[in-house]
CSV table of C-alpha atoms in Angstrom, one decimal:
chain,number,residue,atom,x,y,z
A,20,UNK,CA,0.1,0.3,-0.2
A,21,UNK,CA,2.0,3.5,-1.2
A,22,UNK,CA,-0.8,5.1,1.3
A,23,UNK,CA,1.8,3.5,4.4
A,24,UNK,CA,4.7,5.8,5.5
A,25,UNK,CA,7.8,4.0,4.4
A,26,UNK,CA,8.7,4.5,8.0
A,27,UNK,CA,6.1,1.8,9.4
A,28,UNK,CA,6.1,-0.3,6.3
A,29,UNK,CA,7.0,-3.8,7.7
A,30,UNK,CA,10.8,-3.8,5.3
A,31,UNK,CA,11.5,-0.2,7.2
A,32,UNK,CA,14.5,-0.3,8.7
A,33,UNK,CA,12.5,0.8,12.2
A,34,UNK,CA,10.3,-1.7,12.3
A,35,UNK,CA,11.7,-3.4,15.4
A,36,UNK,CA,9.6,-5.8,16.2
A,37,UNK,CA,10.2,-9.3,13.2
A,38,UNK,CA,6.6,-10.4,13.6
A,39,UNK,CA,5.6,-7.0,13.1
A,40,UNK,CA,2.1,-7.0,10.7
A,41,UNK,CA,1.0,-3.8,9.9
A,42,UNK,CA,-3.4,-3.6,10.3
A,43,UNK,CA,-5.5,-0.6,10.3
A,44,UNK,CA,-7.7,1.0,12.4
A,45,UNK,CA,-10.7,2.3,9.2
A,46,UNK,CA,-14.0,2.6,11.5
A,47,UNK,CA,-12.7,5.1,14.0
A,48,UNK,CA,-10.0,6.8,11.9
A,49,UNK,CA,-11.6,6.8,8.0
A,50,UNK,CA,-8.7,5.2,6.2
A,51,UNK,CA,-5.5,3.3,7.2
A,52,UNK,CA,-3.0,5.1,9.8
A,53,UNK,CA,-0.3,5.4,11.4
A,54,UNK,CA,-2.0,4.6,14.8
A,55,UNK,CA,-3.3,1.1,13.1
A,56,UNK,CA,0.1,0.0,12.3
A,57,UNK,CA,1.6,1.4,15.9
A,58,UNK,CA,-1.3,-0.2,17.9
A,59,UNK,CA,-0.5,-3.4,14.9
A,60,UNK,CA,-4.6,-4.3,16.1
A,61,UNK,CA,-6.2,-6.3,13.5
A,62,UNK,CA,-9.1,-5.3,11.3
A,63,UNK,CA,-11.8,-7.3,12.6
A,64,UNK,CA,-11.7,-5.3,16.3
A,65,UNK,CA,-11.5,-1.7,13.7
A,66,UNK,CA,-15.5,-0.6,15.8
A,67,UNK,CA,-13.3,-0.2,19.4
A,68,UNK,CA,-12.4,2.8,20.4
A,69,UNK,CA,-10.0,3.6,22.8
A,70,UNK,CA,-8.9,5.0,26.0
A,71,UNK,CA,-6.9,1.0,25.6
A,72,UNK,CA,-4.6,0.5,29.3
A,73,UNK,CA,-1.6,-1.1,28.2
A,74,UNK,CA,-1.9,-5.3,29.1
A,75,UNK,CA,-4.0,-8.3,27.6
A,76,UNK,CA,-7.4,-7.2,26.7
A,77,UNK,CA,-10.4,-8.5,25.7
A,78,UNK,CA,-13.1,-6.9,23.2
A,79,UNK,CA,-16.2,-6.7,22.3
A,80,UNK,CA,-15.7,-9.6,19.5
A,81,UNK,CA,-14.0,-12.0,22.4
A,82,UNK,CA,-10.8,-11.9,21.3
A,83,UNK,CA,-7.7,-10.9,23.3
A,84,UNK,CA,-5.2,-8.7,22.4
A,85,UNK,CA,-2.2,-7.5,23.5
A,86,UNK,CA,-2.1,-3.7,23.6
A,87,UNK,CA,1.6,-2.8,24.3
A,88,UNK,CA,3.6,0.2,26.6
A,89,UNK,CA,5.0,2.0,23.8
A,90,UNK,CA,8.3,4.8,23.6
A,91,UNK,CA,8.6,6.7,20.5
A,92,UNK,CA,10.7,8.6,19.0
A,93,UNK,CA,10.5,11.4,16.3
A,94,UNK,CA,12.4,12.8,13.9
A,95,UNK,CA,12.7,15.9,11.3
A,96,UNK,CA,9.9,13.4,8.4
A,97,UNK,CA,7.0,13.4,10.6
A,98,UNK,CA,6.4,17.2,10.0
A,99,UNK,CA,7.7,16.9,6.3
A,100,UNK,CA,3.4,16.7,4.8
A,101,UNK,CA,3.1,19.6,6.9
A,102,UNK,CA,5.0,21.7,4.7
A,103,UNK,CA,8.1,22.0,7.3
A,104,UNK,CA,11.4,21.2,5.0
A,105,UNK,CA,13.8,18.4,7.1
A,106,UNK,CA,17.2,19.6,7.4
A,107,UNK,CA,19.4,16.9,5.8
A,108,UNK,CA,17.1,15.0,3.4
A,109,UNK,CA,17.6,15.4,-0.8
A,110,UNK,CA,15.9,18.1,-0.5
A,111,UNK,CA,16.7,19.5,2.4
A,112,UNK,CA,17.6,22.8,4.2
A,113,UNK,CA,20.8,21.9,4.8
A,114,UNK,CA,21.5,20.0,2.1
A,115,UNK,CA,20.7,22.5,-0.7
A,116,UNK,CA,21.6,25.6,1.4
A,117,UNK,CA,25.2,24.6,4.3
A,118,UNK,CA,25.7,27.9,4.5
A,119,UNK,CA,22.6,28.2,6.6
A,120,UNK,CA,23.1,26.0,9.2
A,121,UNK,CA,25.1,29.0,11.2
A,122,UNK,CA,21.6,30.1,11.7
A,123,UNK,CA,21.7,27.8,14.8
A,124,UNK,CA,25.5,27.8,16.1
A,125,UNK,CA,25.5,29.8,19.0
A,126,UNK,CA,28.8,31.3,18.4
A,127,UNK,CA,28.2,32.9,15.2
A,128,UNK,CA,24.5,34.0,17.3
A,129,UNK,CA,26.8,35.5,20.5
A,130,UNK,CA,29.7,36.6,18.8
A,131,UNK,CA,28.1,38.7,15.4
A,132,UNK,CA,25.4,41.1,15.1
A,133,UNK,CA,24.4,40.6,11.8
A,134,UNK,CA,24.7,36.6,11.8
A,135,UNK,CA,21.8,37.4,15.0
A,136,UNK,CA,19.8,39.0,13.2
A,137,UNK,CA,19.9,37.2,10.0
A,138,UNK,CA,19.3,33.9,11.8
A,139,UNK,CA,16.5,35.7,13.8
A,140,UNK,CA,14.6,36.9,10.3
A,141,UNK,CA,15.3,33.1,8.5
A,142,UNK,CA,12.9,31.9,11.6
A,143,UNK,CA,10.7,34.8,11.4
A,144,UNK,CA,10.3,33.5,7.9
A,145,UNK,CA,10.7,29.7,8.4
A,146,UNK,CA,6.7,27.2,7.5
A,147,UNK,CA,6.7,26.8,11.3
A,148,UNK,CA,4.4,28.8,12.1
A,149,UNK,CA,1.9,28.3,10.3
A,150,UNK,CA,2.1,24.7,10.1
A,151,UNK,CA,-0.4,21.6,11.1
A,152,UNK,CA,-0.5,18.6,12.8
A,153,UNK,CA,-0.3,15.8,10.4
A,154,UNK,CA,-2.2,12.1,10.5
A,155,UNK,CA,1.4,10.8,12.2
A,156,UNK,CA,1.7,13.5,14.9
A,157,UNK,CA,-2.3,12.8,15.3
A,158,UNK,CA,-2.1,9.4,15.2
A,159,UNK,CA,0.0,9.6,18.4
A,160,UNK,CA,-2.5,11.6,20.9
A,161,UNK,CA,-4.7,8.7,19.7
A,162,UNK,CA,-2.0,6.0,20.9
A,163,UNK,CA,-1.5,8.3,24.6
A,164,UNK,CA,-5.3,8.4,24.5
A,165,UNK,CA,-5.0,4.2,24.6
A,166,UNK,CA,-2.6,4.8,27.3
A,167,UNK,CA,0.0,3.2,25.2
A,168,UNK,CA,2.6,5.8,24.7
A,169,UNK,CA,5.1,6.1,27.3
A,170,UNK,CA,7.3,8.7,25.7
A,171,UNK,CA,7.2,10.8,23.0
A,172,UNK,CA,11.0,11.9,22.6
A,173,UNK,CA,11.6,14.7,19.8
A,174,UNK,CA,14.3,15.9,18.1
A,175,UNK,CA,11.3,18.4,16.1
A,176,UNK,CA,10.9,22.3,17.6
A,177,UNK,CA,8.1,22.8,15.6
A,178,UNK,CA,6.4,22.1,18.6
A,179,UNK,CA,3.5,20.3,16.2
A,180,UNK,CA,2.8,17.6,19.2
A,181,UNK,CA,2.1,19.9,21.4
A,182,UNK,CA,-0.4,21.1,18.4
A,183,UNK,CA,-2.5,17.6,18.0
A,184,UNK,CA,-2.5,17.8,21.4
A,185,UNK,CA,-0.2,15.3,22.9
A,186,UNK,CA,0.4,16.4,27.0
A,187,UNK,CA,3.9,17.3,28.6
A,188,UNK,CA,4.0,14.3,30.5
A,189,UNK,CA,4.6,12.5,27.8
A,190,UNK,CA,6.8,14.9,25.7
A,191,UNK,CA,10.7,15.6,25.7
A,192,UNK,CA,11.7,18.0,23.5
A,193,UNK,CA,15.4,16.6,23.1
A,194,UNK,CA,16.0,20.1,20.9
A,195,UNK,CA,13.9,22.4,22.4
A,196,UNK,CA,11.4,24.6,21.0
A,197,UNK,CA,10.9,27.5,18.8
A,198,UNK,CA,7.5,28.5,20.7
A,199,UNK,CA,9.4,30.3,23.7
A,200,UNK,CA,12.6,32.4,24.1
A,201,UNK,CA,14.6,33.7,27.2
A,202,UNK,CA,16.7,36.2,28.1
A,203,UNK,CA,20.4,34.4,28.0
A,204,UNK,CA,21.7,37.1,30.9
A,205,UNK,CA,18.4,37.2,33.3
A,206,UNK,CA,16.4,34.2,32.0
A,207,UNK,CA,12.6,36.1,31.8
A,208,UNK,CA,10.6,34.1,29.6
A,209,UNK,CA,9.5,35.3,26.3
A,210,UNK,CA,6.5,33.8,23.6
A,211,UNK,CA,8.5,34.3,20.5
A,212,UNK,CA,5.6,35.1,18.7
A,213,UNK,CA,5.4,38.6,19.9
A,214,UNK,CA,9.1,38.8,19.7
A,215,UNK,CA,8.8,37.9,15.6
A,216,UNK,CA,6.1,40.4,15.8
A,217,UNK,CA,8.3,43.5,16.6
A,218,UNK,CA,11.3,42.0,14.7
A,219,UNK,CA,10.8,45.3,12.2
A,220,UNK,CA,11.2,47.2,15.1
A,221,UNK,CA,14.0,45.4,16.9
A,222,UNK,CA,16.0,43.3,14.6
A,223,UNK,CA,18.3,42.4,17.7
A,224,UNK,CA,16.1,41.5,20.4
A,225,UNK,CA,17.4,42.4,23.1
A,226,UNK,CA,15.7,41.8,27.1
A,227,UNK,CA,13.4,45.1,28.5
A,228,UNK,CA,12.6,44.2,31.9
A,229,UNK,CA,13.9,46.1,34.7
A,230,UNK,CA,15.7,44.8,37.0
A,231,UNK,CA,15.2,46.0,40.8
A,232,UNK,CA,19.2,45.8,41.7
A,233,UNK,CA,20.5,47.4,39.0
A,234,UNK,CA,18.5,50.6,39.8
A,235,UNK,CA,15.3,49.9,38.0
A,236,UNK,CA,17.5,49.9,34.9
A,237,UNK,CA,16.9,47.5,31.5
A,238,UNK,CA,18.7,44.0,31.5
A,239,UNK,CA,19.4,44.3,27.9
A,240,UNK,CA,20.4,41.2,27.8
A,241,UNK,CA,20.7,38.8,24.9
A,242,UNK,CA,17.4,37.3,23.6
A,243,UNK,CA,17.0,33.5,21.6
A,244,UNK,CA,14.8,31.3,20.9
A,245,UNK,CA,14.5,28.0,23.6
A,246,UNK,CA,15.9,25.6,20.1
A,247,UNK,CA,18.8,24.0,21.3
A,248,UNK,CA,21.7,25.7,18.5
A,249,UNK,CA,25.2,23.4,18.0
A,250,UNK,CA,27.5,24.8,20.3
A,251,UNK,CA,24.7,24.5,23.5
A,252,UNK,CA,23.6,21.4,25.8
A,253,UNK,CA,20.1,19.5,25.6
A,254,UNK,CA,17.2,20.8,28.0
A,255,UNK,CA,18.1,20.4,32.0
A,256,UNK,CA,16.3,16.9,32.4
A,257,UNK,CA,15.5,16.0,28.7
A,258,UNK,CA,17.7,13.1,28.3
A,259,UNK,CA,16.9,11.7,32.1
A,260,UNK,CA,13.3,11.6,31.5
A,261,UNK,CA,13.6,9.8,28.2
A,262,UNK,CA,15.3,7.2,30.0
A,263,UNK,CA,13.2,7.0,32.9
A,264,UNK,CA,10.2,6.7,30.5
A,265,UNK,CA,11.4,4.8,27.7
A,266,UNK,CA,12.9,2.0,30.9
A,267,UNK,CA,8.6,1.2,31.2
A,268,UNK,CA,8.1,0.9,27.3
A,269,UNK,CA,8.4,-2.5,25.2
A,270,UNK,CA,9.2,-1.3,22.3
A,271,UNK,CA,10.8,1.9,20.4
A,272,UNK,CA,9.8,3.3,17.6
A,273,UNK,CA,11.3,5.4,15.4
A,274,UNK,CA,9.7,8.0,13.0
A,275,UNK,CA,10.4,10.4,11.1
A,276,UNK,CA,14.4,10.0,11.6
């Protein structure tokens, strides 16, 4: 079936389970879907709806089905259907324009005002802002509602998993998020959309928070998105949370990476 995402086909390198048998929930979703592949629900039980809890279940058809705990890692490939290009694929941003890798280089950002302004403009023009979750994102929401998703670790910073409806309890943004920003001096938090709205007036955003211990003077620290740049560490606790939640899973699925 050409409609099956390549990362989910039986022959895919991502199909860790050698006994994997693709099947689909057609009545609840209306078409073959990633959810059906992940859950491995037989077609004859397609009318069964979540929530499930992981473990051995008996469906209304009388046949037992074992629902597993699943940890998921997603990469740029899951968001290409939402109109967000990947970075290193054949048509990736950095494949075609390797010089643009400097947009997310922390040393360039800190040391060069011109490159910092370019980084902000480049991010403002990103398709991330108008992108909507795709079928795969929505399928992972259903997987969580079914009680089967223990971890949703993502390399993406587009916040589409949050927009789709997955909860912070299972999401780990390994590379941060573009939706929020912070002052690198006083650590004040900002909504990136507010910064982008003023970018024409302030192309090199700085923090305007007044500091009581400085006589009410503005902080004036550099503002940076919460995306993890090259040269930065991953967010505090990201790996620890990922290891903790992944250890509860029976299977690991890698989608789009």
